């Protein structure tokens, strides 16, 4: 039994080696098959890296010890509303971290403004956020990298690095005209590559009268004493009869806000790659059928010498797999060099505002793409391999 297995394996190795050595003789067809699969992989990785980058931008800014409080019926900050008294009740809840200056909470206002994109010059929606004095301390990863932070009570703003990169007129020292007011741009901030970098911040007390919002806010961000304090905090604010609110961890909230766009991009990416994969599959089939036809006599000779049908089938499939992996590797490498870290901005359909982010070609995405390539290679080689194994030996030997 062991000798039979060794003989079978040696046959597979011998025939596969022979097939691979003859690839240069068929370099045109082999290149076409590999190029088709490389294109599928490059497109798949390129499109899905958009979704990966967008999810990463939202995830980065979602701390596990930061909670957000909204009106109970709201599904986003845009549809929420809280009075000043309600924000004070939230700030008094247990589980919130405190300093000598008081509870680490930031009552915030969120509006949308239009600014011209650098790439096209056309207007796009940009989040304009009014924040409390503790906003930077609450989030923890927000830092000024150019200029300074705004002074409370003044028409001053700081722009996220992503917004400054994507939109015109956000350089430090310039002014922008918003809501019939002139605003001085005094600083640029980063937020760990997260969603906050796509926003413009100012003092909430200044933004309220500019947009005639009276004494209202839309959300409260709260720094918790620890991630484990969330349940205590949530129970306190949701059970308070004076409040009609809901609370989520910031990470959960941002995941919800990004779900619609990421799902759409992923489905589109798979659909486009699937359509291209059909073309690549037909290309692989044509290549392998041509290879089998060109080696009819060689295959028949091997069969006459005692080589089994199984080794012949596997050898053809291994050749197809090798071409697919070559094409997949080239496509994955090209997509990584072209897309990884590429800066872009897109509309988040759940907030109707632009989010700046960087494409992310992750190891998991590359692995998935190479798996696609391998599957295409194996499927493309299966039917030609079966045809090769079924060739009538006598008739094939008579072919010239």
mmCIF file of C-alpha atoms in Angstrom:
data_model
loop_
_atom_site.group_PDB
_atom_site.id
_atom_site.type_symbol
_atom_site.label_atom_id
_atom_site.label_comp_id
_atom_site.label_asym_id
_atom_site.label_seq_id
_atom_site.Cartn_x
_atom_site.Cartn_y
_atom_site.Cartn_z
ATOM 1 C CA UNK A 1 0.000 0.000 0.000
ATOM 2 C CA UNK A 2 2.813 2.365 0.945
ATOM 3 C CA UNK A 3 4.678 1.565 -2.272
ATOM 4 C CA UNK A 4 1.560 2.261 -4.345
ATOM 5 C CA UNK A 5 1.129 5.622 -2.659
ATOM 6 C CA UNK A 6 4.790 6.542 -3.223
ATOM 7 C CA UNK A 7 4.523 5.491 -6.871
ATOM 8 C CA UNK A 8 1.355 7.585 -7.284
ATOM 9 C CA UNK A 9 3.006 10.628 -5.728
ATOM 10 C CA UNK A 10 6.111 10.229 -7.857
ATOM 11 C CA UNK A 11 3.929 10.125 -10.967
ATOM 12 C CA UNK A 12 2.184 13.342 -9.936
ATOM 13 C CA UNK A 13 5.524 15.049 -9.318
ATOM 14 C CA UNK A 14 7.015 13.860 -12.617
ATOM 15 C CA UNK A 15 4.059 14.907 -14.766
ATOM 16 C CA UNK A 16 3.631 18.239 -12.961
ATOM 17 C CA UNK A 17 7.322 19.055 -13.359
ATOM 18 C CA UNK A 18 7.084 18.241 -17.059
ATOM 19 C CA UNK A 19 4.027 20.489 -17.460
ATOM 20 C CA UNK A 20 5.653 23.405 -15.663
ATOM 21 C CA UNK A 21 8.842 23.121 -17.750
ATOM 22 C CA UNK A 22 6.821 23.509 -20.936
ATOM 23 C CA UNK A 23 5.078 26.730 -19.839
ATOM 24 C CA UNK A 24 7.679 28.947 -21.643
ATOM 25 C CA UNK A 25 6.637 27.288 -24.891
ATOM 26 C CA UNK A 26 3.108 28.566 -24.277
ATOM 27 C CA UNK A 27 4.075 31.886 -22.702
ATOM 28 C CA UNK A 28 1.461 33.905 -24.600
ATOM 29 C CA UNK A 29 -1.517 31.891 -23.380
ATOM 30 C CA UNK A 30 0.002 31.442 -19.922
ATOM 31 C CA UNK A 31 0.573 35.193 -19.597
ATOM 32 C CA UNK A 32 -3.031 35.924 -20.629
ATOM 33 C CA UNK A 33 -4.401 33.587 -17.966
ATOM 34 C CA UNK A 34 -2.127 34.958 -15.233
ATOM 35 C CA UNK A 35 -2.877 38.561 -16.257
ATOM 36 C CA UNK A 36 -6.631 37.947 -16.115
ATOM 37 C CA UNK A 37 -6.424 36.600 -12.597
ATOM 38 C CA UNK A 38 -4.035 39.403 -11.587
ATOM 39 C CA UNK A 39 -6.661 41.894 -12.736
ATOM 40 C CA UNK A 40 -9.372 40.204 -10.687
ATOM 41 C CA UNK A 41 -7.226 40.222 -7.571
ATOM 42 C CA UNK A 42 -6.116 43.837 -8.048
ATOM 43 C CA UNK A 43 -9.698 45.064 -8.475
ATOM 44 C CA UNK A 44 -10.991 43.010 -5.558
ATOM 45 C CA UNK A 45 -8.245 44.239 -3.231
ATOM 46 C CA UNK A 46 -8.542 47.813 -4.465
ATOM 47 C CA UNK A 47 -12.289 48.105 -3.923
ATOM 48 C CA UNK A 48 -12.391 46.244 -0.621
ATOM 49 C CA UNK A 49 -9.450 48.289 0.707
ATOM 50 C CA UNK A 50 -11.828 51.277 0.606
ATOM 51 C CA UNK A 51 -14.203 49.519 2.998
ATOM 52 C CA UNK A 52 -11.312 48.317 5.181
ATOM 53 C CA UNK A 53 -9.885 51.827 5.393
ATOM 54 C CA UNK A 54 -13.248 53.365 6.205
ATOM 55 C CA UNK A 55 -13.909 50.801 8.930
ATOM 56 C CA UNK A 56 -10.419 51.353 10.322
ATOM 57 C CA UNK A 57 -10.957 55.120 10.484
ATOM 58 C CA UNK A 58 -14.178 54.650 12.434
ATOM 59 C CA UNK A 59 -12.730 51.943 14.670
ATOM 60 C CA UNK A 60 -9.578 53.884 15.548
ATOM 61 C CA UNK A 61 -11.595 56.734 16.999
ATOM 62 C CA UNK A 62 -13.897 54.440 18.967
ATOM 63 C CA UNK A 63 -12.441 54.153 22.459
ATOM 64 C CA UNK A 64 -13.731 51.449 24.798
ATOM 65 C CA UNK A 65 -13.826 53.816 27.789
ATOM 66 C CA UNK A 66 -15.734 56.639 26.073
ATOM 67 C CA UNK A 67 -19.528 56.663 25.963
ATOM 68 C CA UNK A 68 -21.875 58.793 23.882
ATOM 69 C CA UNK A 69 -25.337 59.820 25.070
ATOM 70 C CA UNK A 70 -28.117 60.664 22.596
ATOM 71 C CA UNK A 71 -31.864 61.247 22.649
ATOM 72 C CA UNK A 72 -33.531 57.841 23.029
ATOM 73 C CA UNK A 73 -35.213 57.976 19.585
ATOM 74 C CA UNK A 74 -32.124 59.192 17.688
ATOM 75 C CA UNK A 75 -30.117 57.061 15.300
ATOM 76 C CA UNK A 76 -27.375 59.667 14.824
ATOM 77 C CA UNK A 77 -26.188 62.946 16.310
ATOM 78 C CA UNK A 78 -28.028 64.809 13.549
ATOM 79 C CA UNK A 79 -31.411 63.588 14.818
ATOM 80 C CA UNK A 80 -30.655 63.933 18.518
ATOM 81 C CA UNK A 81 -31.388 66.808 20.891
ATOM 82 C CA UNK A 82 -30.543 67.453 24.549
ATOM 83 C CA UNK A 83 -31.142 70.428 26.812
ATOM 84 C CA UNK A 84 -28.396 71.939 28.968
ATOM 85 C CA UNK A 85 -30.094 70.563 32.081
ATOM 86 C CA UNK A 86 -30.058 67.074 30.579
ATOM 87 C CA UNK A 87 -26.339 67.343 29.794
ATOM 88 C CA UNK A 88 -25.724 68.330 33.428
ATOM 89 C CA UNK A 89 -27.662 65.328 34.697
ATOM 90 C CA UNK A 90 -25.568 63.093 32.453
ATOM 91 C CA UNK A 91 -22.359 64.673 33.779
ATOM 92 C CA UNK A 92 -23.443 63.880 37.357
ATOM 93 C CA UNK A 93 -23.945 60.157 36.633
ATOM 94 C CA UNK A 94 -21.702 57.576 38.320
ATOM 95 C CA UNK A 95 -18.929 55.889 36.334
ATOM 96 C CA UNK A 96 -17.615 59.107 34.752
ATOM 97 C CA UNK A 97 -13.959 59.995 35.262
ATOM 98 C CA UNK A 98 -13.362 63.250 37.082
ATOM 99 C CA UNK A 99 -10.522 65.735 37.454
ATOM 100 C CA UNK A 100 -10.005 68.851 39.558
ATOM 101 C CA UNK A 101 -11.891 70.763 36.850
ATOM 102 C CA UNK A 102 -14.943 68.511 37.126
ATOM 103 C CA UNK A 103 -16.444 65.550 35.231
ATOM 104 C CA UNK A 104 -14.763 64.569 31.973
ATOM 105 C CA UNK A 105 -17.728 65.158 29.709
ATOM 106 C CA UNK A 106 -18.249 67.226 26.576
ATOM 107 C CA UNK A 107 -21.724 68.415 25.581
ATOM 108 C CA UNK A 108 -21.580 68.819 21.819
ATOM 109 C CA UNK A 109 -23.389 70.278 18.838
ATOM 110 C CA UNK A 110 -23.062 68.791 15.341
ATOM 111 C CA UNK A 111 -23.894 70.673 12.132
ATOM 112 C CA UNK A 112 -23.009 70.241 8.464
ATOM 113 C CA UNK A 113 -21.319 72.952 6.373
ATOM 114 C CA UNK A 114 -20.232 73.123 2.725
ATOM 115 C CA UNK A 115 -16.605 73.540 1.719
ATOM 116 C CA UNK A 116 -14.926 73.103 -1.701
ATOM 117 C CA UNK A 117 -12.962 69.887 -2.224
ATOM 118 C CA UNK A 118 -9.349 70.312 -3.249
ATOM 119 C CA UNK A 119 -9.631 67.592 -5.870
ATOM 120 C CA UNK A 120 -12.652 68.900 -7.774
ATOM 121 C CA UNK A 121 -13.500 72.361 -6.454
ATOM 122 C CA UNK A 122 -17.098 71.277 -5.899
ATOM 123 C CA UNK A 123 -18.777 71.732 -2.524
ATOM 124 C CA UNK A 124 -19.120 68.813 -0.137
ATOM 125 C CA UNK A 125 -20.564 68.329 3.336
ATOM 126 C CA UNK A 126 -18.126 68.708 6.229
ATOM 127 C CA UNK A 127 -18.942 68.089 9.920
ATOM 128 C CA UNK A 128 -18.688 71.253 12.047
ATOM 129 C CA UNK A 129 -18.690 70.311 15.719
ATOM 130 C CA UNK A 130 -19.127 72.489 18.771
ATOM 131 C CA UNK A 131 -17.402 70.895 21.751
ATOM 132 C CA UNK A 132 -16.917 71.448 25.458
ATOM 133 C CA UNK A 133 -13.686 72.371 27.215
ATOM 134 C CA UNK A 134 -12.920 68.723 28.052
ATOM 135 C CA UNK A 135 -13.421 67.374 24.505
ATOM 136 C CA UNK A 136 -9.741 66.619 23.868
ATOM 137 C CA UNK A 137 -9.251 65.013 27.273
ATOM 138 C CA UNK A 138 -12.397 62.909 26.823
ATOM 139 C CA UNK A 139 -11.247 61.475 23.494
ATOM 140 C CA UNK A 140 -7.634 61.144 24.571
ATOM 141 C CA UNK A 141 -6.036 60.835 21.122
ATOM 142 C CA UNK A 142 -6.753 64.354 19.799
ATOM 143 C CA UNK A 143 -3.608 66.490 19.564
ATOM 144 C CA UNK A 144 -2.766 69.849 17.994
ATOM 145 C CA UNK A 145 -0.039 69.425 15.359
ATOM 146 C CA UNK A 146 -0.041 72.948 13.940
ATOM 147 C CA UNK A 147 -1.028 76.254 15.514
ATOM 148 C CA UNK A 148 -3.044 76.153 18.744
ATOM 149 C CA UNK A 149 -6.447 75.184 20.025
ATOM 150 C CA UNK A 150 -9.389 77.598 19.898
ATOM 151 C CA UNK A 151 -10.101 79.936 22.796
ATOM 152 C CA UNK A 152 -13.537 79.541 24.411
ATOM 153 C CA UNK A 153 -15.984 82.327 23.541
ATOM 154 C CA UNK A 154 -14.243 83.310 20.305
ATOM 155 C CA UNK A 155 -15.035 82.614 16.652
ATOM 156 C CA UNK A 156 -12.049 80.345 16.314
ATOM 157 C CA UNK A 157 -11.855 76.841 14.895
ATOM 158 C CA UNK A 158 -9.415 73.980 14.611
ATOM 159 C CA UNK A 159 -9.530 71.675 11.595
ATOM 160 C CA UNK A 160 -8.892 67.948 11.532
ATOM 161 C CA UNK A 161 -5.884 66.893 9.475
ATOM 162 C CA UNK A 162 -8.082 64.850 7.149
ATOM 163 C CA UNK A 163 -10.443 67.774 6.538
ATOM 164 C CA UNK A 164 -7.531 70.167 5.957
ATOM 165 C CA UNK A 165 -6.068 67.718 3.446
ATOM 166 C CA UNK A 166 -9.326 67.179 1.553
ATOM 167 C CA UNK A 167 -10.884 70.663 1.547
ATOM 168 C CA UNK A 168 -9.676 74.091 0.463
ATOM 169 C CA UNK A 169 -9.326 77.076 2.757
ATOM 170 C CA UNK A 170 -8.533 75.275 6.011
ATOM 171 C CA UNK A 171 -4.945 76.453 6.408
ATOM 172 C CA UNK A 172 -3.904 77.947 9.743
ATOM 173 C CA UNK A 173 -4.181 81.736 9.669
ATOM 174 C CA UNK A 174 -7.023 81.888 7.165
ATOM 175 C CA UNK A 175 -10.648 82.821 7.757
ATOM 176 C CA UNK A 176 -13.793 81.063 6.619
ATOM 177 C CA UNK A 177 -17.276 82.517 6.273
ATOM 178 C CA UNK A 178 -19.874 80.232 7.870
ATOM 179 C CA UNK A 179 -23.376 81.018 9.190
ATOM 180 C CA UNK A 180 -22.922 84.737 8.490
ATOM 181 C CA UNK A 181 -19.853 84.796 10.734
ATOM 182 C CA UNK A 182 -16.118 84.912 10.071
ATOM 183 C CA UNK A 183 -14.148 82.142 11.780
ATOM 184 C CA UNK A 184 -10.405 82.201 12.324
ATOM 185 C CA UNK A 185 -8.619 78.908 11.646
ATOM 186 C CA UNK A 186 -6.078 78.712 14.463
ATOM 187 C CA UNK A 187 -4.957 75.071 14.484
ATOM 188 C CA UNK A 188 -4.798 71.643 12.867
ATOM 189 C CA UNK A 189 -5.356 68.501 14.949
ATOM 190 C CA UNK A 190 -4.977 64.761 14.535
ATOM 191 C CA UNK A 191 -7.045 62.041 16.150
ATOM 192 C CA UNK A 192 -5.160 58.816 15.592
ATOM 193 C CA UNK A 193 -6.359 58.592 11.997
ATOM 194 C CA UNK A 194 -9.980 58.347 13.138
ATOM 195 C CA UNK A 195 -13.218 60.002 12.114
ATOM 196 C CA UNK A 196 -12.543 63.124 14.212
ATOM 197 C CA UNK A 197 -9.844 64.136 11.719
ATOM 198 C CA UNK A 198 -12.592 64.773 9.145
ATOM 199 C CA UNK A 199 -14.253 67.411 11.338
ATOM 200 C CA UNK A 200 -13.866 71.076 12.223
ATOM 201 C CA UNK A 201 -14.168 71.972 15.915
ATOM 202 C CA UNK A 202 -15.088 75.113 17.785
ATOM 203 C CA UNK A 203 -16.539 76.122 21.152
ATOM 204 C CA UNK A 204 -20.111 74.814 21.464
ATOM 205 C CA UNK A 205 -21.151 78.025 23.230
ATOM 206 C CA UNK A 206 -20.120 80.002 20.138
ATOM 207 C CA UNK A 207 -21.660 77.605 17.622
ATOM 208 C CA UNK A 208 -25.085 77.599 19.342
ATOM 209 C CA UNK A 209 -25.995 81.263 18.625
ATOM 210 C CA UNK A 210 -24.381 81.111 15.177
ATOM 211 C CA UNK A 211 -26.918 78.425 14.204
ATOM 212 C CA UNK A 212 -29.737 79.692 16.439
ATOM 213 C CA UNK A 213 -29.721 76.527 18.529
ATOM 214 C CA UNK A 214 -30.527 78.336 21.777
ATOM 215 C CA UNK A 215 -29.279 76.320 24.755
ATOM 216 C CA UNK A 216 -29.506 72.904 23.137
ATOM 217 C CA UNK A 217 -26.967 70.212 22.352
ATOM 218 C CA UNK A 218 -27.132 66.949 20.426
ATOM 219 C CA UNK A 219 -24.845 64.587 22.298
ATOM 220 C CA UNK A 220 -22.664 64.159 25.362
ATOM 221 C CA UNK A 221 -19.317 62.392 25.177
ATOM 222 C CA UNK A 222 -18.195 60.998 28.533
ATOM 223 C CA UNK A 223 -14.861 59.551 29.619
ATOM 224 C CA UNK A 224 -15.485 56.590 31.922
ATOM 225 C CA UNK A 225 -13.364 55.539 34.855
ATOM 226 C CA UNK A 226 -12.777 52.247 33.037
ATOM 227 C CA UNK A 227 -14.411 50.175 30.267
ATOM 228 C CA UNK A 228 -16.076 48.126 33.000
ATOM 229 C CA UNK A 229 -17.881 51.222 34.315
ATOM 230 C CA UNK A 230 -20.074 51.456 31.225
ATOM 231 C CA UNK A 231 -22.916 49.309 32.560
ATOM 232 C CA UNK A 232 -23.085 51.360 35.756
ATOM 233 C CA UNK A 233 -23.135 54.593 33.775
ATOM 234 C CA UNK A 234 -25.688 53.281 31.282
ATOM 235 C CA UNK A 235 -28.000 52.040 34.007
ATOM 236 C CA UNK A 236 -27.848 55.383 35.817
ATOM 237 C CA UNK A 237 -28.703 57.589 32.835
ATOM 238 C CA UNK A 238 -31.317 55.330 31.228
ATOM 239 C CA UNK A 239 -33.173 54.753 34.487
ATOM 240 C CA UNK A 240 -33.282 58.446 35.421
ATOM 241 C CA UNK A 241 -36.912 59.593 34.922
ATOM 242 C CA UNK A 242 -35.669 63.093 34.066
ATOM 243 C CA UNK A 243 -33.814 61.767 31.046
ATOM 244 C CA UNK A 244 -35.040 60.144 27.845
ATOM 245 C CA UNK A 245 -31.728 59.051 26.440
ATOM 246 C CA UNK A 246 -29.763 56.081 25.214
ATOM 247 C CA UNK A 247 -26.059 55.501 25.610
ATOM 248 C CA UNK A 248 -23.535 53.462 23.674
ATOM 249 C CA UNK A 249 -19.818 52.955 23.791
ATOM 250 C CA UNK A 250 -18.188 55.211 21.231
ATOM 251 C CA UNK A 251 -16.816 52.149 19.437
ATOM 252 C CA UNK A 252 -20.329 50.674 19.087
ATOM 253 C CA UNK A 253 -21.770 53.985 17.922
ATOM 254 C CA UNK A 254 -19.137 54.498 15.215
ATOM 255 C CA UNK A 255 -19.507 50.904 14.024
ATOM 256 C CA UNK A 256 -23.239 51.530 13.550
ATOM 257 C CA UNK A 257 -22.575 54.802 11.727
ATOM 258 C CA UNK A 258 -20.200 53.111 9.252
ATOM 259 C CA UNK A 259 -22.182 49.919 8.632
ATOM 260 C CA UNK A 260 -24.270 51.133 5.681
ATOM 261 C CA UNK A 261 -21.341 52.400 3.616
ATOM 262 C CA UNK A 262 -18.976 49.520 4.344
ATOM 263 C CA UNK A 263 -21.642 46.943 3.502
ATOM 264 C CA UNK A 264 -22.414 48.727 0.230
ATOM 265 C CA UNK A 265 -18.730 48.943 -0.776
ATOM 266 C CA UNK A 266 -18.072 45.311 0.102
ATOM 267 C CA UNK A 267 -21.041 44.112 -1.964
ATOM 268 C CA UNK A 268 -20.072 46.262 -4.928
ATOM 269 C CA UNK A 269 -16.482 45.053 -4.695
ATOM 270 C CA UNK A 270 -17.447 41.400 -4.641
ATOM 271 C CA UNK A 271 -19.911 41.914 -7.518
ATOM 272 C CA UNK A 272 -17.332 43.647 -9.740
ATOM 273 C CA UNK A 273 -14.662 41.089 -8.897
ATOM 274 C CA UNK A 274 -17.161 38.288 -9.551
ATOM 275 C CA UNK A 275 -17.910 39.624 -13.033
ATOM 276 C CA UNK A 276 -14.210 39.908 -13.795
ATOM 277 C CA UNK A 277 -13.631 36.455 -12.329
ATOM 278 C CA UNK A 278 -15.938 34.947 -14.938
ATOM 279 C CA UNK A 279 -13.781 36.418 -17.681
ATOM 280 C CA UNK A 280 -10.594 35.238 -15.963
ATOM 281 C CA UNK A 281 -12.098 31.785 -15.508
ATOM 282 C CA UNK A 282 -12.863 31.456 -19.220
ATOM 283 C CA UNK A 283 -9.344 32.647 -19.925
ATOM 284 C CA UNK A 284 -7.882 29.991 -17.656
ATOM 285 C CA UNK A 285 -10.094 27.311 -19.224
ATOM 286 C CA UNK A 286 -9.010 28.326 -22.708
ATOM 287 C CA UNK A 287 -5.352 28.330 -21.678
ATOM 288 C CA UNK A 288 -5.497 24.892 -20.099
ATOM 289 C CA UNK A 289 -7.541 23.377 -22.931
ATOM 290 C CA UNK A 290 -4.927 24.721 -25.346
ATOM 291 C CA UNK A 291 -2.160 23.276 -23.200
ATOM 292 C CA UNK A 292 -3.827 19.864 -23.152
ATOM 293 C CA UNK A 293 -4.439 19.954 -26.909
ATOM 294 C CA UNK A 294 -0.800 20.854 -27.583
ATOM 295 C CA UNK A 295 0.433 17.944 -25.482
ATOM 296 C CA UNK A 296 -2.004 15.266 -26.606
ATOM 297 C CA UNK A 297 0.711 12.868 -27.743
ATOM 298 C CA UNK A 298 2.865 13.492 -24.647
ATOM 299 C CA UNK A 299 -0.049 12.777 -22.336
ATOM 300 C CA UNK A 300 -0.976 9.649 -24.297
ATOM 301 C CA UNK A 301 2.626 8.464 -24.142
ATOM 302 C CA UNK A 302 2.690 8.923 -20.381
ATOM 303 C CA UNK A 303 -0.541 6.944 -20.083
ATOM 304 C CA UNK A 304 0.910 4.178 -22.286
ATOM 305 C CA UNK A 305 3.979 4.037 -20.016
ATOM 306 C CA UNK A 306 1.761 3.342 -17.040
ATOM 307 C CA UNK A 307 0.966 6.777 -15.640
ATOM 308 C CA UNK A 308 -2.526 6.803 -14.122
ATOM 309 C CA UNK A 309 -5.415 9.131 -14.886
ATOM 310 C CA UNK A 310 -5.266 10.604 -11.372
ATOM 311 C CA UNK A 311 -1.709 11.949 -11.663
ATOM 312 C CA UNK A 312 -2.541 13.420 -15.081
ATOM 313 C CA UNK A 313 -5.615 15.221 -13.717
ATOM 314 C CA UNK A 314 -3.748 16.578 -10.692
ATOM 315 C CA UNK A 315 -0.752 17.661 -12.755
ATOM 316 C CA UNK A 316 -2.919 19.778 -15.063
ATOM 317 C CA UNK A 317 -4.731 21.305 -12.093
ATOM 318 C CA UNK A 318 -1.419 22.070 -10.347
ATOM 319 C CA UNK A 319 -0.200 23.820 -13.497
ATOM 320 C CA UNK A 320 -3.374 25.910 -13.579
ATOM 321 C CA UNK A 321 -3.017 26.613 -9.854
ATOM 322 C CA UNK A 322 0.595 27.736 -10.334
ATOM 323 C CA UNK A 323 -0.429 30.210 -13.046
ATOM 324 C CA UNK A 324 -3.293 31.475 -10.869
ATOM 325 C CA UNK A 325 -1.073 31.983 -7.832
ATOM 326 C CA UNK A 326 1.488 33.781 -9.977
ATOM 327 C CA UNK A 327 -1.209 36.101 -11.312
ATOM 328 C CA UNK A 328 -2.763 36.484 -7.872
ATOM 329 C CA UNK A 329 0.574 37.377 -6.319
ATOM 330 C CA UNK A 330 1.273 39.977 -9.002
ATOM 331 C CA UNK A 331 -2.235 41.457 -8.637
ATOM 332 C CA UNK A 332 -2.004 41.549 -4.830
ATOM 333 C CA UNK A 333 1.426 43.202 -4.914
ATOM 334 C CA UNK A 334 0.255 45.784 -7.455
ATOM 335 C CA UNK A 335 -2.868 46.558 -5.394
ATOM 336 C CA UNK A 336 -0.818 46.909 -2.207
ATOM 337 C CA UNK A 337 1.628 49.355 -3.802
ATOM 338 C CA UNK A 338 -1.128 51.344 -5.498
ATOM 339 C CA UNK A 339 -3.773 51.500 -2.779
ATOM 340 C CA UNK A 340 -2.387 50.919 0.714
ATOM 341 C CA UNK A 341 -2.324 54.227 2.578
ATOM 342 C CA UNK A 342 -3.927 56.156 -0.312
ATOM 343 C CA UNK A 343 -5.705 59.192 1.146
ATOM 344 C CA UNK A 344 -9.311 59.798 0.149
ATOM 345 C CA UNK A 345 -12.632 61.151 1.375
ATOM 346 C CA UNK A 346 -16.112 59.775 0.867
ATOM 347 C CA UNK A 347 -19.671 60.421 1.922
ATOM 348 C CA UNK A 348 -20.937 58.653 5.021
ATOM 349 C CA UNK A 349 -24.588 58.146 4.050
ATOM 350 C CA UNK A 350 -25.698 57.847 7.675
ATOM 351 C CA UNK A 351 -24.444 61.334 8.584
ATOM 352 C CA UNK A 352 -24.453 62.861 5.055
ATOM 353 C CA UNK A 353 -20.965 64.237 5.640
ATOM 354 C CA UNK A 354 -17.527 63.582 4.217
ATOM 355 C CA UNK A 355 -15.139 61.265 6.040
ATOM 356 C CA UNK A 356 -11.427 61.412 5.258
ATOM 357 C CA UNK A 357 -9.641 58.084 5.495
ATOM 358 C CA UNK A 358 -6.805 56.020 4.045
ATOM 359 C CA UNK A 359 -7.243 52.859 1.978
ATOM 360 C CA UNK A 360 -6.142 49.817 3.982
ATOM 361 C CA UNK A 361 -4.791 46.689 2.272
ATOM 362 C CA UNK A 362 -4.782 44.309 5.225
ATOM 363 C CA UNK A 363 -3.165 40.845 5.473
ATOM 364 C CA UNK A 364 -6.647 39.316 5.765
ATOM 365 C CA UNK A 365 -7.726 41.064 2.560
ATOM 366 C CA UNK A 366 -4.637 39.846 0.693
ATOM 367 C CA UNK A 367 -5.204 36.310 1.967
ATOM 368 C CA UNK A 368 -8.815 36.422 0.789
ATOM 369 C CA UNK A 369 -7.762 37.671 -2.653
ATOM 370 C CA UNK A 370 -5.104 34.967 -3.078
ATOM 371 C CA UNK A 371 -7.730 32.404 -2.055
ATOM 372 C CA UNK A 372 -9.955 33.736 -4.864
ATOM 373 C CA UNK A 373 -7.061 33.338 -7.293
ATOM 374 C CA UNK A 374 -6.387 29.766 -6.164
ATOM 375 C CA UNK A 375 -10.058 28.857 -6.515
ATOM 376 C CA UNK A 376 -10.130 30.308 -10.048
ATOM 377 C CA UNK A 377 -6.993 28.367 -10.939
ATOM 378 C CA UNK A 378 -8.286 25.057 -9.659
ATOM 379 C CA UNK A 379 -11.671 25.511 -11.319
ATOM 380 C CA UNK A 380 -10.055 26.631 -14.564
ATOM 381 C CA UNK A 381 -7.880 23.530 -14.643
ATOM 382 C CA UNK A 382 -10.486 20.974 -13.593
ATOM 383 C CA UNK A 383 -12.314 20.330 -16.880
ATOM 384 C CA UNK A 384 -9.210 20.431 -19.091
ATOM 385 C CA UNK A 385 -7.580 17.999 -16.642
ATOM 386 C CA UNK A 386 -10.499 15.587 -16.916
ATOM 387 C CA UNK A 387 -10.324 15.827 -20.712
ATOM 388 C CA UNK A 388 -6.606 15.053 -20.615
ATOM 389 C CA UNK A 389 -7.188 11.966 -18.486
ATOM 390 C CA UNK A 390 -9.932 10.706 -20.802
ATOM 391 C CA UNK A 391 -7.943 10.977 -24.032
ATOM 392 C CA UNK A 392 -8.036 7.613 -25.904
ATOM 393 C CA UNK A 393 -4.441 6.447 -25.777
ATOM 394 C CA UNK A 394 -4.345 4.755 -29.198
ATOM 395 C CA UNK A 395 -6.054 7.628 -31.024
ATOM 396 C CA UNK A 396 -3.890 10.222 -29.308
ATOM 397 C CA UNK A 397 -0.681 8.420 -30.215
ATOM 398 C CA UNK A 398 -1.689 8.473 -33.882
ATOM 399 C CA UNK A 399 -2.080 12.284 -33.887
ATOM 400 C CA UNK A 400 0.638 14.246 -35.678
#
